PDB file of C-alpha atoms in Angstrom:
ATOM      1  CA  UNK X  21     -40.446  -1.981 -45.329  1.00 58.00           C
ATOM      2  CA  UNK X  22     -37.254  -3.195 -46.938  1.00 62.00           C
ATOM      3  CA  UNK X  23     -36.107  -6.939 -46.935  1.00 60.00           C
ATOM      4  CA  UNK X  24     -33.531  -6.301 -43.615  1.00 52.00           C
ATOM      5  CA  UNK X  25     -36.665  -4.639 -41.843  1.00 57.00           C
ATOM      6  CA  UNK X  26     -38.823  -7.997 -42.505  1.00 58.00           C
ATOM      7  CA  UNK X  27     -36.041  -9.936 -41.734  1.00 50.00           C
ATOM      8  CA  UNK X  28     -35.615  -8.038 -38.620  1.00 46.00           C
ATOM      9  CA  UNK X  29     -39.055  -7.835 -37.467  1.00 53.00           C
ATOM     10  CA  UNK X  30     -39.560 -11.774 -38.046  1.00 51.00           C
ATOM     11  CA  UNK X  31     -36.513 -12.442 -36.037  1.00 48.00           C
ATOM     12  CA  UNK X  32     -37.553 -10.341 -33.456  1.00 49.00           C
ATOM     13  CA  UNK X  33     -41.274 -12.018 -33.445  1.00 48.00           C
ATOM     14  CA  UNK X  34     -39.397 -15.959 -33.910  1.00 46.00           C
ATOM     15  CA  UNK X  35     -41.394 -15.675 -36.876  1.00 47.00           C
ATOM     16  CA  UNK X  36     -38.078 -17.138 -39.270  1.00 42.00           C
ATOM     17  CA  UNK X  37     -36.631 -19.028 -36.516  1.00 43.00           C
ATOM     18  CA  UNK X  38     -39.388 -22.252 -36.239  1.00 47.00           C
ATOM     19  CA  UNK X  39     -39.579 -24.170 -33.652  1.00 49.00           C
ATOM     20  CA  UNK X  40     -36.458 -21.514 -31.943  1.00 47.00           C
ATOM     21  CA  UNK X  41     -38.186 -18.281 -31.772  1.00 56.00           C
ATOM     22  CA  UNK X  42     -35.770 -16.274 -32.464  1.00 59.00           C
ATOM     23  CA  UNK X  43     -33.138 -14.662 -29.985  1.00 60.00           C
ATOM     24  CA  UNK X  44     -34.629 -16.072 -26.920  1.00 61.00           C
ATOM     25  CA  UNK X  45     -33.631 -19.576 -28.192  1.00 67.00           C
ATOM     26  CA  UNK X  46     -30.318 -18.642 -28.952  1.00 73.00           C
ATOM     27  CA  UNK X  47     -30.662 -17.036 -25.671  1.00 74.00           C
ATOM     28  CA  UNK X  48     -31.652 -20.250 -24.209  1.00 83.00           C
ATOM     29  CA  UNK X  49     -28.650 -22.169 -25.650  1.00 84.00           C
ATOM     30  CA  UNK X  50     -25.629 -19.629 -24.399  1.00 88.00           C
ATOM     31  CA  UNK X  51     -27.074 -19.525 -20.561  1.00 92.00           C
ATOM     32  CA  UNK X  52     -25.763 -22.973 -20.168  1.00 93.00           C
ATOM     33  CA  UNK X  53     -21.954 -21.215 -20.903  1.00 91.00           C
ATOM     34  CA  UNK X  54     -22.994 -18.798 -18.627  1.00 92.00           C
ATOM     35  CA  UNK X  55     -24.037 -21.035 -15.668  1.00 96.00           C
ATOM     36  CA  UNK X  56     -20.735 -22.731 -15.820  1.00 97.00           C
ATOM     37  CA  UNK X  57     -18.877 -19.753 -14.563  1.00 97.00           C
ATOM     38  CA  UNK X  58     -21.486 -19.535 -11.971  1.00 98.00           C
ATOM     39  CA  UNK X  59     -20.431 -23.047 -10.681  1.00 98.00           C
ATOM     40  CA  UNK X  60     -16.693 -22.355 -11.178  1.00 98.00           C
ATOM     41  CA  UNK X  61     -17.208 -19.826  -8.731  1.00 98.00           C
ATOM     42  CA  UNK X  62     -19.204 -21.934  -6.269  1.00 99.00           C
ATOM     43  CA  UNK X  63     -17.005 -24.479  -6.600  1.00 99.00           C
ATOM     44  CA  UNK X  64     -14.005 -22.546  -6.033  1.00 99.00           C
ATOM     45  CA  UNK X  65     -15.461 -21.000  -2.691  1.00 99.00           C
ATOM     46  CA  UNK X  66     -16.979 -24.897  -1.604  1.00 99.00           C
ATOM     47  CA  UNK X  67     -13.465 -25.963  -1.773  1.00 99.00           C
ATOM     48  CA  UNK X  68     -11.918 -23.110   0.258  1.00 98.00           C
ATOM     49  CA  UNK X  69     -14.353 -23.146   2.950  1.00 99.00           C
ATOM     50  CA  UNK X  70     -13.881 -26.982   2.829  1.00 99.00           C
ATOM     51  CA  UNK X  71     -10.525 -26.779   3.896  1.00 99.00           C
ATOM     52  CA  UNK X  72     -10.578 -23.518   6.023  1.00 98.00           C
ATOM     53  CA  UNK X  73     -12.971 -25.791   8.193  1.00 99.00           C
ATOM     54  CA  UNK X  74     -10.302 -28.598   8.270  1.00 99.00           C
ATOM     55  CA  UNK X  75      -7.684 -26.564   9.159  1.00 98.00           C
ATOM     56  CA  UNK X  76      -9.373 -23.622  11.556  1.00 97.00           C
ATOM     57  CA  UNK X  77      -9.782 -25.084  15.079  1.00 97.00           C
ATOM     58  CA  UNK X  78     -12.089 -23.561  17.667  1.00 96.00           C
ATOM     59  CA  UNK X  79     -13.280 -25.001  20.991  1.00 95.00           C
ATOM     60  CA  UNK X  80     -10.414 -27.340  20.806  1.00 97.00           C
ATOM     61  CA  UNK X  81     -11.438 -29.315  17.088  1.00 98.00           C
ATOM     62  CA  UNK X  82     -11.565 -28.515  13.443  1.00 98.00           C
ATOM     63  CA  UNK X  83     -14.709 -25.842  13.251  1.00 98.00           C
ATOM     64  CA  UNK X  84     -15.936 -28.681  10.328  1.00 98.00           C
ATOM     65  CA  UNK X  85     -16.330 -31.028  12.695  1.00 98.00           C
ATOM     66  CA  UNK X  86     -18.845 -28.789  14.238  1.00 98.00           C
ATOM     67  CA  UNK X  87     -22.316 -29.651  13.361  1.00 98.00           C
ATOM     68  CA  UNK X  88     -23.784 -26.558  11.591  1.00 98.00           C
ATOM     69  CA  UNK X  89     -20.852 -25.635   9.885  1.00 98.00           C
ATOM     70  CA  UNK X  90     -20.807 -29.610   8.475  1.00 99.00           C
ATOM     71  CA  UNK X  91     -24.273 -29.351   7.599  1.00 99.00           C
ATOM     72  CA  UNK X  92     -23.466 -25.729   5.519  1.00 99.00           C
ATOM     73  CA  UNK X  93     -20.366 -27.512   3.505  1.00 99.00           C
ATOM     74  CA  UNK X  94     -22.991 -30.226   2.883  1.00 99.00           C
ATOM     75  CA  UNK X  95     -25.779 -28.255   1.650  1.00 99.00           C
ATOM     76  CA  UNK X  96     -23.407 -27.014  -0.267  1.00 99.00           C
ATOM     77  CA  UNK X  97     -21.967 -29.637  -1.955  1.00 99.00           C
ATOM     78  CA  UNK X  98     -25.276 -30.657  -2.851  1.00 99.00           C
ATOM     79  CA  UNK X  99     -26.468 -27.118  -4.808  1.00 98.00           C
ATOM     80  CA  UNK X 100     -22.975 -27.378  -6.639  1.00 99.00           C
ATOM     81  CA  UNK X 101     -23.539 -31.069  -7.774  1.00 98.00           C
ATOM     82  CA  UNK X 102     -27.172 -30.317  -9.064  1.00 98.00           C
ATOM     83  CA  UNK X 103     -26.109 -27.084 -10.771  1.00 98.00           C
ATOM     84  CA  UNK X 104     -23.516 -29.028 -12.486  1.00 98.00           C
ATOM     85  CA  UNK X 105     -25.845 -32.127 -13.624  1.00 97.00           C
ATOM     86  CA  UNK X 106     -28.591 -29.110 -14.924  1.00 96.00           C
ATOM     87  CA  UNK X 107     -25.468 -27.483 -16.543  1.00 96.00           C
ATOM     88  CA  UNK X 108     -24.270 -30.836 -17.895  1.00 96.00           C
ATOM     89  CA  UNK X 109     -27.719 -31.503 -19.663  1.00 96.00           C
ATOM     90  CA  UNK X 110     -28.140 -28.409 -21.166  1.00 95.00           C
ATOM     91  CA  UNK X 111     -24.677 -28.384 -22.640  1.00 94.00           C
ATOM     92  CA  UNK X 112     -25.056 -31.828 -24.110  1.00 94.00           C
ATOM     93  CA  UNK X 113     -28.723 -30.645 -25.456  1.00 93.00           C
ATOM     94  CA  UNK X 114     -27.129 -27.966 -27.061  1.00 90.00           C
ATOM     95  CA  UNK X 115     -23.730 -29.478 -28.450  1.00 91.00           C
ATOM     96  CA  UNK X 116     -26.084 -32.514 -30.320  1.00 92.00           C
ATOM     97  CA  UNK X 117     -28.418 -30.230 -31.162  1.00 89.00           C
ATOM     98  CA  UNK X 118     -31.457 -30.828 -29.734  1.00 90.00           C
ATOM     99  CA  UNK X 119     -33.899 -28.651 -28.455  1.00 88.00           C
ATOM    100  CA  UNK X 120     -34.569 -26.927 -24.943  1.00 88.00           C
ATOM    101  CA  UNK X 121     -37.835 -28.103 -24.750  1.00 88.00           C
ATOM    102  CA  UNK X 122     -38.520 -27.655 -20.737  1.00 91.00           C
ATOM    103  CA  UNK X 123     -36.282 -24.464 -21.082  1.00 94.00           C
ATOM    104  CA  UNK X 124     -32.912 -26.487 -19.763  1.00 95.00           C
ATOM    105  CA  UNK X 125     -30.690 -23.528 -20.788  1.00 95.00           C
ATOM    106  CA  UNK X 126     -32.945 -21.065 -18.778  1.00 96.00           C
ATOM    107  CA  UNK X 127     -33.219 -23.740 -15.317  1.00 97.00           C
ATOM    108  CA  UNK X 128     -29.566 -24.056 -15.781  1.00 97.00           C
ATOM    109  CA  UNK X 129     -28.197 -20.553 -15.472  1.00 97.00           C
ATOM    110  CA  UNK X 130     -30.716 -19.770 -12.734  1.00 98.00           C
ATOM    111  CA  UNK X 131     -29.960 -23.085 -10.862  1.00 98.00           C
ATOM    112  CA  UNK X 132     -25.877 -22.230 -11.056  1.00 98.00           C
ATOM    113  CA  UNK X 133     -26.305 -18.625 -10.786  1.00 98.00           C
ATOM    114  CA  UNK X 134     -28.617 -18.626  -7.473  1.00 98.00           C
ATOM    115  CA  UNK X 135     -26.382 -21.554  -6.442  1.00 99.00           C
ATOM    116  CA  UNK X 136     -23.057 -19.724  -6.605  1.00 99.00           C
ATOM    117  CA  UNK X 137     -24.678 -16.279  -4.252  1.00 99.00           C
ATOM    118  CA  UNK X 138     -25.370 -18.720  -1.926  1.00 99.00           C
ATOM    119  CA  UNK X 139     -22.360 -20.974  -1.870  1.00 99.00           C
ATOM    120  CA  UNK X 140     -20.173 -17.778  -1.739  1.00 99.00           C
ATOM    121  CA  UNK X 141     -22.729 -16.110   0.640  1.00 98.00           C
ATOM    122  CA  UNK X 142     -22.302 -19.736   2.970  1.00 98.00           C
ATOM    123  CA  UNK X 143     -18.581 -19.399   2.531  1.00 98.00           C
ATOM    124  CA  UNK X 144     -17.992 -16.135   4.182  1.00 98.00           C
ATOM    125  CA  UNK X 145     -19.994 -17.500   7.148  1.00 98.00           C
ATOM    126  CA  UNK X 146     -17.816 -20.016   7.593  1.00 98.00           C
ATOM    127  CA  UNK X 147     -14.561 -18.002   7.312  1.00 98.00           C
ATOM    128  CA  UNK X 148     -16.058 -15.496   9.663  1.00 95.00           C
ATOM    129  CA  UNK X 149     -14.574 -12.019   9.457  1.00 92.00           C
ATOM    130  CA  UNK X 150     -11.633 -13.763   6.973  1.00 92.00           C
ATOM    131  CA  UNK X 151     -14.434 -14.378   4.389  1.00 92.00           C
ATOM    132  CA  UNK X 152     -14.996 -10.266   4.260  1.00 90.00           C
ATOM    133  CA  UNK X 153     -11.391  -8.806   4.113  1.00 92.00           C
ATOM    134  CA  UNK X 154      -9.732  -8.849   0.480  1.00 93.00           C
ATOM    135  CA  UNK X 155      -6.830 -11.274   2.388  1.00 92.00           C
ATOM    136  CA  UNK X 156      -9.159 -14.224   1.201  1.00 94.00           C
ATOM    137  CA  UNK X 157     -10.337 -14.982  -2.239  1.00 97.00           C
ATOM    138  CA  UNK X 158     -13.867 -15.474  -0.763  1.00 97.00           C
ATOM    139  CA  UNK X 159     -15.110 -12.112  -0.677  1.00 96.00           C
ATOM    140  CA  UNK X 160     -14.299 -11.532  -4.689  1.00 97.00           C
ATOM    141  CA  UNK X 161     -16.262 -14.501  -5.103  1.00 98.00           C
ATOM    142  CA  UNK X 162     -19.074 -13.586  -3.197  1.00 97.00           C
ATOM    143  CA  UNK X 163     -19.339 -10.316  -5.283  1.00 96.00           C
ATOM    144  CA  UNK X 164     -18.625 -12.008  -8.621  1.00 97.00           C
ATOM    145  CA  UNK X 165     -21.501 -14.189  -8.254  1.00 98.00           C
ATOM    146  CA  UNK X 166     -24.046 -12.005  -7.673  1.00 97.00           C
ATOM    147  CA  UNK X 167     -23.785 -10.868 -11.799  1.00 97.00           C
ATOM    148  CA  UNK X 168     -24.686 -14.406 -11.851  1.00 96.00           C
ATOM    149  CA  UNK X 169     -27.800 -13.826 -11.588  1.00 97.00           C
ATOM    150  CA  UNK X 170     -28.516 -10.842 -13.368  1.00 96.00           C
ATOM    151  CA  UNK X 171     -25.859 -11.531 -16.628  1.00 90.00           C
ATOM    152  CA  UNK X 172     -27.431 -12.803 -19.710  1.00 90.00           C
ATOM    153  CA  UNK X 173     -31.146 -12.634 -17.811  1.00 93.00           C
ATOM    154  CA  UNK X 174     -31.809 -12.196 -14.420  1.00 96.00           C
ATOM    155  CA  UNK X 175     -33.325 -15.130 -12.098  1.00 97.00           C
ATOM    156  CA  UNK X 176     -36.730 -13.271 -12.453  1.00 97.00           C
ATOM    157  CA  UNK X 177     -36.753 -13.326 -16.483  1.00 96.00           C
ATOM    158  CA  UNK X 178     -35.239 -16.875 -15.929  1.00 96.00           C
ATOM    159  CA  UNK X 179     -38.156 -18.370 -13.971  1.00 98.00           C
ATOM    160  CA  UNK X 180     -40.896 -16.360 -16.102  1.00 97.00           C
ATOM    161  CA  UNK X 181     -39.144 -18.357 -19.059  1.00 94.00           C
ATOM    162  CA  UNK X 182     -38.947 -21.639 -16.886  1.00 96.00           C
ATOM    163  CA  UNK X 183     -43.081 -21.128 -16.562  1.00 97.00           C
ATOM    164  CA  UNK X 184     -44.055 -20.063 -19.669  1.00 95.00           C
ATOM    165  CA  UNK X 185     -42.587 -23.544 -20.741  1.00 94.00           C
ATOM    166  CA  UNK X 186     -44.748 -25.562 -18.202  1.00 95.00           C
ATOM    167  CA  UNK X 187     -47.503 -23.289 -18.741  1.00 96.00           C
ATOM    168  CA  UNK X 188     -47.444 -23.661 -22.826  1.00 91.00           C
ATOM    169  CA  UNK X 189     -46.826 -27.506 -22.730  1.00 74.00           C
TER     170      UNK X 189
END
């Protein structure tokens, strides 16, 4: 084996990496990136449901003033906020470098990612037929977000990682 095999081999294993093991902590450090297109996009599709349910009246008021649509654009102002404070931590572990040691990167990116499906999923409810037809901007972002979770490590590999972490502690 020639020196750019072992080197190979022992970044493969995390062998030359430390504390990092290899890929799968730089792995761990780019999901965070990766989330925060997730919560663009949930973001984007909180806001225009938001104020589709201010403007759209049915039965006479503003369908937002309606209590299951209120309690949807609440729920989901709450997934988008905790998304963003995971997202936020990770990013500032990573940018002072210091490790991901209860796999931050990993909770992030499946936090934002599962987050934006079902923001954009909770949108199109609540535009009704408008949140399917390619008139409204929802139902791009509805299929965007779904490569949210599978982009750079699906939900599944996410979580394994998440509880290999508590499991190893």
């Amino acid at each position: 084996m020639d020196k750019f095999e072992e080197k190979l081999a022992r970044a493969r294993s995390g062998e030359s990496a430390g504390k990092s093991h290899g890929a799968l902590a730089t792995f761990e450090r780019t999901r965070p990136f990766v989330a925060v297109q997730a919560i663009g996009i949930a973001r984007a599709a909180l806001e225009f449901a938001t104020q589709y349910a201010r403007e759209r009246v049915a039965f006479g008021v503003p369908i937002g003033q309606h209590q299951s649509i209120a309690n949807m654009l609440a729920d989901m102002a709450v997934d988008v906020e905790c998304s963003r404070l995971l997202v936020r931590k990770a990013i500032w572990l990573a940018a002072t470098g210091r490790s991901f040691e209860q796999a931050e990167g990993s909770m992030s990116k499946l936090k934002a990612g599962e987050t934006a499906v079902r923001v954009t999923e909770q949108a199109v409810q609540i535009l009704g037929g408008y949140g399917y037809i390619r008139d409204f901007p929802v139902e791009k972002w509805y299929r965007d977000s779904k490569i949210m979770t599978i982009f750079e490590g699906t939900s599944e590999m996410q979580r394994r990682v998440i509880a290999r972490t508590l499991l190893e502690a």
